[in-house]
Amino acid sequence: MVVQQEEQTLEKLGNRFKAPRSGPISGLISLMSNSKIIARCRRTITSFFPFLKLRSDVKNVVYLNWMVEAEKVRHLVPKGLELWEHNGLTPFTILTYRHGSFGPSFLGPFRRLFLSPLQSNWRLYLKSPPPQVPQVSTVLFLKNSMNSHFYALGTRVFSDVLATHLPRKFIHQKKEEGFDTQILPGKGSAPELKCHTRYSNGKHMGVAFSEAFESWNTAIEFLAFQDAAISYTDRDSVFAFSEIELPIDLSTVQPLEVQSEGFRCPMLEGFSANEEPFCFVIPKVRFLATSEQLITLDEGKSSKMQ
């Protein structure tokens, strides 16, 4: 009897695009976002050119971090890669922020013509990156959402590392006492999140984080100072690897705490998170995407694709 192995594609994480509303325009966006033909043509064309570096003046980066049971999320990790773990637990992070003129770096001051969408990225942390790529701290992208049709479609069509979803409603609002964040999928494929955070007077961590990291600053450095990401693509066992620069000033990081009343995150419910999240906000940081490439994984070995 032949056992059919599960395909290692973005559909493993439920990342096939579905628009939040019905209608002809939404249908066209879904068709283009999920088109393998468009993706294949784009890869062929861009293979002749250097990577177009993208820059953004990001602000109000709110991190929500939980230590979850590694066994509950291990099946999400590509074969050949390992989760970072401590005592059987691994961090799961939701970070949400406002871009600032997210566009090509070479445009300089003309980049201000580009929009400043909201983005939410959900991720796990890897023990080490795939072989034959730069050996830097690397995360696994699980979910990515933006509140702009232009950027949601653009990242789907012109990139492999961001399988972006488009929520029906996306709020990330700074208030006097903290932040109000809501991601409502509507009829679409975006993950759901309702969260209210407020500024905290102390730099506290739960037991699980305190056991895994020596100090508050050490935890921040690990969670925020990530240099690369890997994500599933529409091709079986072919993955996207992207490097970024994120020069964060630790002295500006501020502690937050989640208000449990009204909190909702269906995806988290299956991860067995037993403590309140470890939360903080980075007021501003300059983001730069420096590279993207396709790789294959085979029994722990990787190779770059031309």
PDB file of C-alpha atoms in Angstrom, residues 19-245:
ATOM      1  CA  ALA A  19     -11.561  37.515  -1.163  1.00  0.00           C
ATOM      2  CA  PRO A  20     -13.521  38.894   1.821  1.00  0.00           C
ATOM      3  CA  ARG A  21     -16.469  39.902  -0.348  1.00  0.00           C
ATOM      4  CA  SER A  22     -18.351  38.462  -3.300  1.00  0.00           C
ATOM      5  CA  GLY A  23     -18.457  40.121  -6.709  1.00  0.00           C
ATOM      6  CA  PRO A  24     -16.673  40.250 -10.068  1.00  0.00           C
ATOM      7  CA  ILE A  25     -13.741  42.376  -8.862  1.00  0.00           C
ATOM      8  CA  SER A  26     -13.164  40.077  -5.888  1.00  0.00           C
ATOM      9  CA  GLY A  27     -13.347  37.100  -8.212  1.00  0.00           C
ATOM     10  CA  LEU A  28     -10.713  38.617 -10.493  1.00  0.00           C
ATOM     11  CA  ILE A  29      -8.410  39.363  -7.545  1.00  0.00           C
ATOM     12  CA  SER A  30      -8.772  35.782  -6.305  1.00  0.00           C
ATOM     13  CA  LEU A  31      -8.071  34.410  -9.772  1.00  0.00           C
ATOM     14  CA  MET A  32      -4.912  36.487 -10.196  1.00  0.00           C
ATOM     15  CA  SER A  33      -3.696  35.854  -6.644  1.00  0.00           C
ATOM     16  CA  ASN A  34      -3.968  32.083  -7.023  1.00  0.00           C
ATOM     17  CA  SER A  35      -2.737  31.880 -10.622  1.00  0.00           C
ATOM     18  CA  LYS A  36       0.230  29.545 -11.068  1.00  0.00           C
ATOM     19  CA  ILE A  37       0.640  30.785 -14.637  1.00  0.00           C
ATOM     20  CA  ILE A  38       1.137  34.390 -13.502  1.00  0.00           C
ATOM     21  CA  ALA A  39       3.572  33.264 -10.807  1.00  0.00           C
ATOM     22  CA  ARG A  40       5.557  31.174 -13.266  1.00  0.00           C
ATOM     23  CA  CYS A  41       5.790  34.042 -15.777  1.00  0.00           C
ATOM     24  CA  ARG A  42       6.875  36.466 -13.073  1.00  0.00           C
ATOM     25  CA  ARG A  43       9.594  34.102 -11.848  1.00  0.00           C
ATOM     26  CA  THR A  44      10.918  33.713 -15.373  1.00  0.00           C
ATOM     27  CA  ILE A  45      11.042  37.464 -15.984  1.00  0.00           C
ATOM     28  CA  THR A  46      12.512  38.455 -12.602  1.00  0.00           C
ATOM     29  CA  SER A  47      15.224  35.783 -12.847  1.00  0.00           C
ATOM     30  CA  PHE A  48      17.014  38.091 -15.307  1.00  0.00           C
ATOM     31  CA  PHE A  49      17.114  41.043 -12.885  1.00  0.00           C
ATOM     32  CA  PRO A  50      18.493  41.733  -9.402  1.00  0.00           C
ATOM     33  CA  PHE A  51      16.047  41.739  -6.505  1.00  0.00           C
ATOM     34  CA  LEU A  52      14.094  44.985  -6.157  1.00  0.00           C
ATOM     35  CA  LYS A  53      14.788  46.098  -2.582  1.00  0.00           C
ATOM     36  CA  LEU A  54      11.730  47.383  -0.725  1.00  0.00           C
ATOM     37  CA  ARG A  55      11.785  49.925   2.095  1.00  0.00           C
ATOM     38  CA  SER A  56       9.211  51.157   4.590  1.00  0.00           C
ATOM     39  CA  ASP A  57       9.194  53.514   7.576  1.00  0.00           C
ATOM     40  CA  VAL A  58       7.232  51.237   9.873  1.00  0.00           C
ATOM     41  CA  LYS A  59       5.544  52.432  13.068  1.00  0.00           C
ATOM     42  CA  ASN A  60       3.528  51.057  15.997  1.00  0.00           C
ATOM     43  CA  VAL A  61       4.827  47.488  15.703  1.00  0.00           C
ATOM     44  CA  VAL A  62       2.842  45.543  18.306  1.00  0.00           C
ATOM     45  CA  TYR A  63       4.197  42.083  19.165  1.00  0.00           C
ATOM     46  CA  LEU A  64       1.938  39.463  20.760  1.00  0.00           C
ATOM     47  CA  ASN A  65       3.993  36.425  21.791  1.00  0.00           C
ATOM     48  CA  TRP A  66       2.953  33.101  23.288  1.00  0.00           C
ATOM     49  CA  MET A  67       4.948  30.037  24.295  1.00  0.00           C
ATOM     50  CA  VAL A  68       2.954  27.180  22.760  1.00  0.00           C
ATOM     51  CA  GLU A  69       3.386  23.411  22.795  1.00  0.00           C
ATOM     52  CA  ALA A  70       5.836  22.519  20.046  1.00  0.00           C
ATOM     53  CA  GLU A  71       3.991  19.288  19.273  1.00  0.00           C
ATOM     54  CA  LYS A  72       0.849  21.281  18.459  1.00  0.00           C
ATOM     55  CA  VAL A  73       2.585  23.255  15.696  1.00  0.00           C
ATOM     56  CA  ARG A  74       5.337  20.924  14.505  1.00  0.00           C
ATOM     57  CA  HIS A  75       3.201  19.698  11.604  1.00  0.00           C
ATOM     58  CA  LEU A  76       3.225  23.246  10.200  1.00  0.00           C
ATOM     59  CA  VAL A  77       7.001  23.228   9.733  1.00  0.00           C
ATOM     60  CA  PRO A  78       8.505  22.108   6.393  1.00  0.00           C
ATOM     61  CA  LYS A  79      10.136  18.694   6.439  1.00  0.00           C
ATOM     62  CA  GLY A  80      13.861  19.046   7.013  1.00  0.00           C
ATOM     63  CA  LEU A  81      13.547  22.081   9.303  1.00  0.00           C
ATOM     64  CA  GLU A  82      13.211  22.254  13.090  1.00  0.00           C
ATOM     65  CA  LEU A  83      11.470  24.573  15.508  1.00  0.00           C
ATOM     66  CA  TRP A  84      13.370  26.522  18.131  1.00  0.00           C
ATOM     67  CA  GLU A  85      12.282  24.960  21.433  1.00  0.00           C
ATOM     68  CA  HIS A  86      12.744  25.215  25.175  1.00  0.00           C
ATOM     69  CA  ASN A  87      11.223  22.620  27.506  1.00  0.00           C
ATOM     70  CA  GLY A  88       8.894  21.463  24.754  1.00  0.00           C
ATOM     71  CA  LEU A  89       7.603  24.982  24.103  1.00  0.00           C
ATOM     72  CA  THR A  90       8.175  27.291  21.143  1.00  0.00           C
ATOM     73  CA  PRO A  91       7.282  30.967  20.564  1.00  0.00           C
ATOM     74  CA  PHE A  92       4.382  31.930  18.328  1.00  0.00           C
ATOM     75  CA  THR A  93       4.200  35.602  17.384  1.00  0.00           C
ATOM     76  CA  ILE A  94       1.615  37.923  15.882  1.00  0.00           C
ATOM     77  CA  LEU A  95       3.067  41.312  14.970  1.00  0.00           C
ATOM     78  CA  THR A  96       0.918  44.075  13.536  1.00  0.00           C
ATOM     79  CA  TYR A  97       2.010  47.479  12.306  1.00  0.00           C
ATOM     80  CA  ARG A  98       1.526  50.441   9.998  1.00  0.00           C
ATOM     81  CA  HIS A  99       3.805  50.778   6.983  1.00  0.00           C
ATOM     82  CA  GLY A 100       5.215  54.132   5.933  1.00  0.00           C
ATOM     83  CA  SER A 101       5.403  54.576   2.150  1.00  0.00           C
ATOM     84  CA  PHE A 102       6.103  50.905   1.414  1.00  0.00           C
ATOM     85  CA  GLY A 103       7.851  50.816  -1.961  1.00  0.00           C
ATOM     86  CA  PRO A 104      11.098  50.407  -3.924  1.00  0.00           C
ATOM     87  CA  SER A 105      14.134  51.646  -2.013  1.00  0.00           C
ATOM     88  CA  PHE A 106      15.837  53.169  -5.076  1.00  0.00           C
ATOM     89  CA  LEU A 107      13.084  55.798  -5.392  1.00  0.00           C
ATOM     90  CA  GLY A 108      14.466  57.707  -2.426  1.00  0.00           C
ATOM     91  CA  PRO A 109      12.203  60.659  -1.508  1.00  0.00           C
ATOM     92  CA  PHE A 110       9.753  59.710  -4.275  1.00  0.00           C
ATOM     93  CA  ARG A 111       8.856  56.626  -2.256  1.00  0.00           C
ATOM     94  CA  ARG A 112       6.461  58.883  -0.340  1.00  0.00           C
ATOM     95  CA  LEU A 113       4.095  58.482  -3.299  1.00  0.00           C
ATOM     96  CA  PHE A 114       3.452  54.914  -2.158  1.00  0.00           C
ATOM     97  CA  LEU A 115       0.743  53.939   0.323  1.00  0.00           C
ATOM     98  CA  SER A 116       1.146  53.038   3.999  1.00  0.00           C
ATOM     99  CA  PRO A 117      -0.981  49.919   4.529  1.00  0.00           C
ATOM    100  CA  LEU A 118      -1.538  47.946   7.707  1.00  0.00           C
ATOM    101  CA  GLN A 119       0.106  44.544   7.916  1.00  0.00           C
ATOM    102  CA  SER A 120      -0.085  41.608  10.327  1.00  0.00           C
ATOM    103  CA  ASN A 121       2.410  38.775  10.196  1.00  0.00           C
ATOM    104  CA  TRP A 122       2.034  35.489  12.116  1.00  0.00           C
ATOM    105  CA  ARG A 123       5.115  33.336  12.579  1.00  0.00           C
ATOM    106  CA  LEU A 124       7.061  30.580  14.281  1.00  0.00           C
ATOM    107  CA  TYR A 125      10.806  30.514  14.984  1.00  0.00           C
ATOM    108  CA  LEU A 126      13.224  28.020  13.459  1.00  0.00           C
ATOM    109  CA  LYS A 127      16.185  26.413  15.205  1.00  0.00           C
ATOM    110  CA  SER A 128      18.334  27.173  12.183  1.00  0.00           C
ATOM    111  CA  PRO A 129      17.823  28.285   8.588  1.00  0.00           C
ATOM    112  CA  PRO A 130      17.934  25.868   5.671  1.00  0.00           C
ATOM    113  CA  PRO A 131      21.434  24.849   4.545  1.00  0.00           C
ATOM    114  CA  GLN A 132      23.085  26.686   1.645  1.00  0.00           C
ATOM    115  CA  VAL A 133      21.433  30.005   2.493  1.00  0.00           C
ATOM    116  CA  PRO A 134      22.834  32.708   4.802  1.00  0.00           C
ATOM    117  CA  GLN A 135      22.987  31.303   8.326  1.00  0.00           C
ATOM    118  CA  VAL A 136      20.963  33.968  10.081  1.00  0.00           C
ATOM    119  CA  SER A 137      18.048  33.896  12.527  1.00  0.00           C
ATOM    120  CA  THR A 138      14.998  32.774  10.562  1.00  0.00           C
ATOM    121  CA  VAL A 139      11.241  32.587  11.080  1.00  0.00           C
ATOM    122  CA  LEU A 140       8.537  30.586   9.340  1.00  0.00           C
ATOM    123  CA  PHE A 141       5.688  32.714   8.011  1.00  0.00           C
ATOM    124  CA  LEU A 142       2.293  31.200   8.802  1.00  0.00           C
ATOM    125  CA  LYS A 143      -0.118  34.006   7.918  1.00  0.00           C
ATOM    126  CA  ASN A 144       0.148  37.460   6.428  1.00  0.00           C
ATOM    127  CA  SER A 145      -2.612  40.058   6.057  1.00  0.00           C
ATOM    128  CA  MET A 146      -2.765  43.593   4.643  1.00  0.00           C
ATOM    129  CA  ASN A 147      -5.642  46.049   4.396  1.00  0.00           C
ATOM    130  CA  SER A 148      -4.885  47.191   0.843  1.00  0.00           C
ATOM    131  CA  HIS A 149      -6.177  45.556  -2.346  1.00  0.00           C
ATOM    132  CA  PHE A 150      -3.124  46.931  -4.158  1.00  0.00           C
ATOM    133  CA  TYR A 151      -0.582  45.459  -1.759  1.00  0.00           C
ATOM    134  CA  ALA A 152      -2.442  42.200  -1.134  1.00  0.00           C
ATOM    135  CA  LEU A 153      -2.604  41.502  -4.857  1.00  0.00           C
ATOM    136  CA  GLY A 154       0.866  42.929  -5.490  1.00  0.00           C
ATOM    137  CA  THR A 155       2.599  40.734  -2.920  1.00  0.00           C
ATOM    138  CA  ARG A 156       0.765  37.669  -4.228  1.00  0.00           C
ATOM    139  CA  VAL A 157       1.636  38.355  -7.864  1.00  0.00           C
ATOM    140  CA  PHE A 158       5.170  39.765  -7.495  1.00  0.00           C
ATOM    141  CA  SER A 159       6.506  37.844  -4.487  1.00  0.00           C
ATOM    142  CA  ASP A 160       6.697  34.271  -3.224  1.00  0.00           C
ATOM    143  CA  VAL A 161       7.431  34.947   0.424  1.00  0.00           C
ATOM    144  CA  LEU A 162       4.205  36.845   1.228  1.00  0.00           C
ATOM    145  CA  ALA A 163       1.019  34.868   0.612  1.00  0.00           C
ATOM    146  CA  THR A 164      -1.030  37.874   1.684  1.00  0.00           C
ATOM    147  CA  HIS A 165      -4.677  37.766   2.739  1.00  0.00           C
ATOM    148  CA  LEU A 166      -7.142  40.654   2.540  1.00  0.00           C
ATOM    149  CA  PRO A 167      -9.450  41.040   5.567  1.00  0.00           C
ATOM    150  CA  ARG A 168     -12.878  42.591   5.285  1.00  0.00           C
ATOM    151  CA  LYS A 169     -11.986  44.878   8.199  1.00  0.00           C
ATOM    152  CA  PHE A 170      -8.533  45.705   9.542  1.00  0.00           C
ATOM    153  CA  ILE A 171      -7.958  48.134  12.413  1.00  0.00           C
ATOM    154  CA  HIS A 172      -4.670  48.870  14.162  1.00  0.00           C
ATOM    155  CA  GLN A 173      -5.221  52.086  16.056  1.00  0.00           C
ATOM    156  CA  LYS A 174      -3.022  53.747  18.634  1.00  0.00           C
ATOM    157  CA  LYS A 175      -4.914  55.131  21.603  1.00  0.00           C
ATOM    158  CA  GLU A 176      -3.844  56.975  24.722  1.00  0.00           C
ATOM    159  CA  GLU A 177      -3.790  53.795  26.818  1.00  0.00           C
ATOM    160  CA  GLY A 178      -2.586  51.330  24.167  1.00  0.00           C
ATOM    161  CA  PHE A 179      -3.679  49.780  20.870  1.00  0.00           C
ATOM    162  CA  ASP A 180      -6.881  48.437  19.378  1.00  0.00           C
ATOM    163  CA  THR A 181      -6.259  45.714  16.781  1.00  0.00           C
ATOM    164  CA  GLN A 182      -8.964  43.933  14.815  1.00  0.00           C
ATOM    165  CA  ILE A 183      -8.630  41.657  11.791  1.00  0.00           C
ATOM    166  CA  LEU A 184     -12.005  40.401  10.579  1.00  0.00           C
ATOM    167  CA  PRO A 185     -11.927  38.025   7.585  1.00  0.00           C
ATOM    168  CA  GLY A 186     -15.506  38.384   6.366  1.00  0.00           C
ATOM    169  CA  LYS A 187     -15.942  35.709   3.680  1.00  0.00           C
ATOM    170  CA  GLY A 188     -12.220  35.676   2.997  1.00  0.00           C
ATOM    171  CA  SER A 189      -9.178  33.632   3.957  1.00  0.00           C
ATOM    172  CA  ALA A 190      -7.553  36.084   6.396  1.00  0.00           C
ATOM    173  CA  PRO A 191      -6.994  34.902   9.990  1.00  0.00           C
ATOM    174  CA  GLU A 192      -9.157  36.496  12.673  1.00  0.00           C
ATOM    175  CA  LEU A 193      -7.848  38.576  15.557  1.00  0.00           C
ATOM    176  CA  LYS A 194      -9.468  40.857  18.113  1.00  0.00           C
ATOM    177  CA  CYS A 195      -7.075  42.327  20.642  1.00  0.00           C
ATOM    178  CA  HIS A 196      -6.846  45.333  22.935  1.00  0.00           C
ATOM    179  CA  THR A 197      -3.463  46.083  24.491  1.00  0.00           C
ATOM    180  CA  ARG A 198      -2.506  48.729  27.010  1.00  0.00           C
ATOM    181  CA  TYR A 199       0.804  50.110  28.178  1.00  0.00           C
ATOM    182  CA  SER A 200       2.302  48.296  31.158  1.00  0.00           C
ATOM    183  CA  ASN A 201       4.198  49.823  34.062  1.00  0.00           C
ATOM    184  CA  GLY A 202       6.679  46.965  34.312  1.00  0.00           C
ATOM    185  CA  LYS A 203       8.776  44.744  32.089  1.00  0.00           C
ATOM    186  CA  HIS A 204       7.253  41.416  33.065  1.00  0.00           C
ATOM    187  CA  MET A 205       7.342  37.974  31.459  1.00  0.00           C
ATOM    188  CA  GLY A 206       5.403  34.808  32.234  1.00  0.00           C
ATOM    189  CA  VAL A 207       7.064  31.700  33.654  1.00  0.00           C
ATOM    190  CA  ALA A 208       7.606  30.050  30.259  1.00  0.00           C
ATOM    191  CA  PHE A 209       9.349  33.088  28.765  1.00  0.00           C
ATOM    192  CA  SER A 210      11.353  33.685  31.957  1.00  0.00           C
ATOM    193  CA  GLU A 211      12.677  30.125  31.804  1.00  0.00           C
ATOM    194  CA  ALA A 212      13.529  30.382  28.103  1.00  0.00           C
ATOM    195  CA  PHE A 213      15.254  33.784  28.190  1.00  0.00           C
ATOM    196  CA  GLU A 214      17.652  35.352  30.684  1.00  0.00           C
ATOM    197  CA  SER A 215      16.026  38.770  30.693  1.00  0.00           C
ATOM    198  CA  TRP A 216      13.359  40.998  29.155  1.00  0.00           C
ATOM    199  CA  ASN A 217      15.904  42.453  26.723  1.00  0.00           C
ATOM    200  CA  THR A 218      17.157  39.001  25.735  1.00  0.00           C
ATOM    201  CA  ALA A 219      13.613  37.942  24.884  1.00  0.00           C
ATOM    202  CA  ILE A 220      13.059  41.113  22.844  1.00  0.00           C
ATOM    203  CA  GLU A 221      16.283  40.554  20.930  1.00  0.00           C
ATOM    204  CA  PHE A 222      15.304  37.005  20.046  1.00  0.00           C
ATOM    205  CA  LEU A 223      11.729  37.790  19.032  1.00  0.00           C
ATOM    206  CA  ALA A 224      12.378  41.019  17.133  1.00  0.00           C
ATOM    207  CA  PHE A 225      15.903  40.655  15.729  1.00  0.00           C
ATOM    208  CA  GLN A 226      15.061  38.137  13.015  1.00  0.00           C
ATOM    209  CA  ASP A 227      16.982  38.477   9.760  1.00  0.00           C
ATOM    210  CA  ALA A 228      15.162  36.155   7.369  1.00  0.00           C
ATOM    211  CA  ALA A 229      11.930  34.285   6.713  1.00  0.00           C
ATOM    212  CA  ILE A 230      10.896  31.147   4.900  1.00  0.00           C
ATOM    213  CA  SER A 231       7.431  30.414   3.556  1.00  0.00           C
ATOM    214  CA  TYR A 232       5.547  27.843   1.536  1.00  0.00           C
ATOM    215  CA  THR A 233       4.820  28.555  -2.133  1.00  0.00           C
ATOM    216  CA  ASP A 234       2.338  27.188  -4.656  1.00  0.00           C
ATOM    217  CA  ARG A 235       4.905  24.543  -5.712  1.00  0.00           C
ATOM    218  CA  ASP A 236       5.341  21.306  -3.807  1.00  0.00           C
ATOM    219  CA  SER A 237       8.514  21.279  -1.654  1.00  0.00           C
ATOM    220  CA  VAL A 238       9.654  24.610  -3.082  1.00  0.00           C
ATOM    221  CA  PHE A 239      10.019  27.404  -0.526  1.00  0.00           C
ATOM    222  CA  ALA A 240      10.718  31.120  -0.562  1.00  0.00           C
ATOM    223  CA  PHE A 241      13.597  32.492   1.503  1.00  0.00           C
ATOM    224  CA  SER A 242      13.831  36.238   2.088  1.00  0.00           C
ATOM    225  CA  GLU A 243      16.282  38.406   4.013  1.00  0.00           C
ATOM    226  CA  ILE A 244      15.450  41.688   5.736  1.00  0.00           C
ATOM    227  CA  GLU A 245      17.149  44.464   7.689  1.00  0.00           C
TER     228      GLU A 245
END
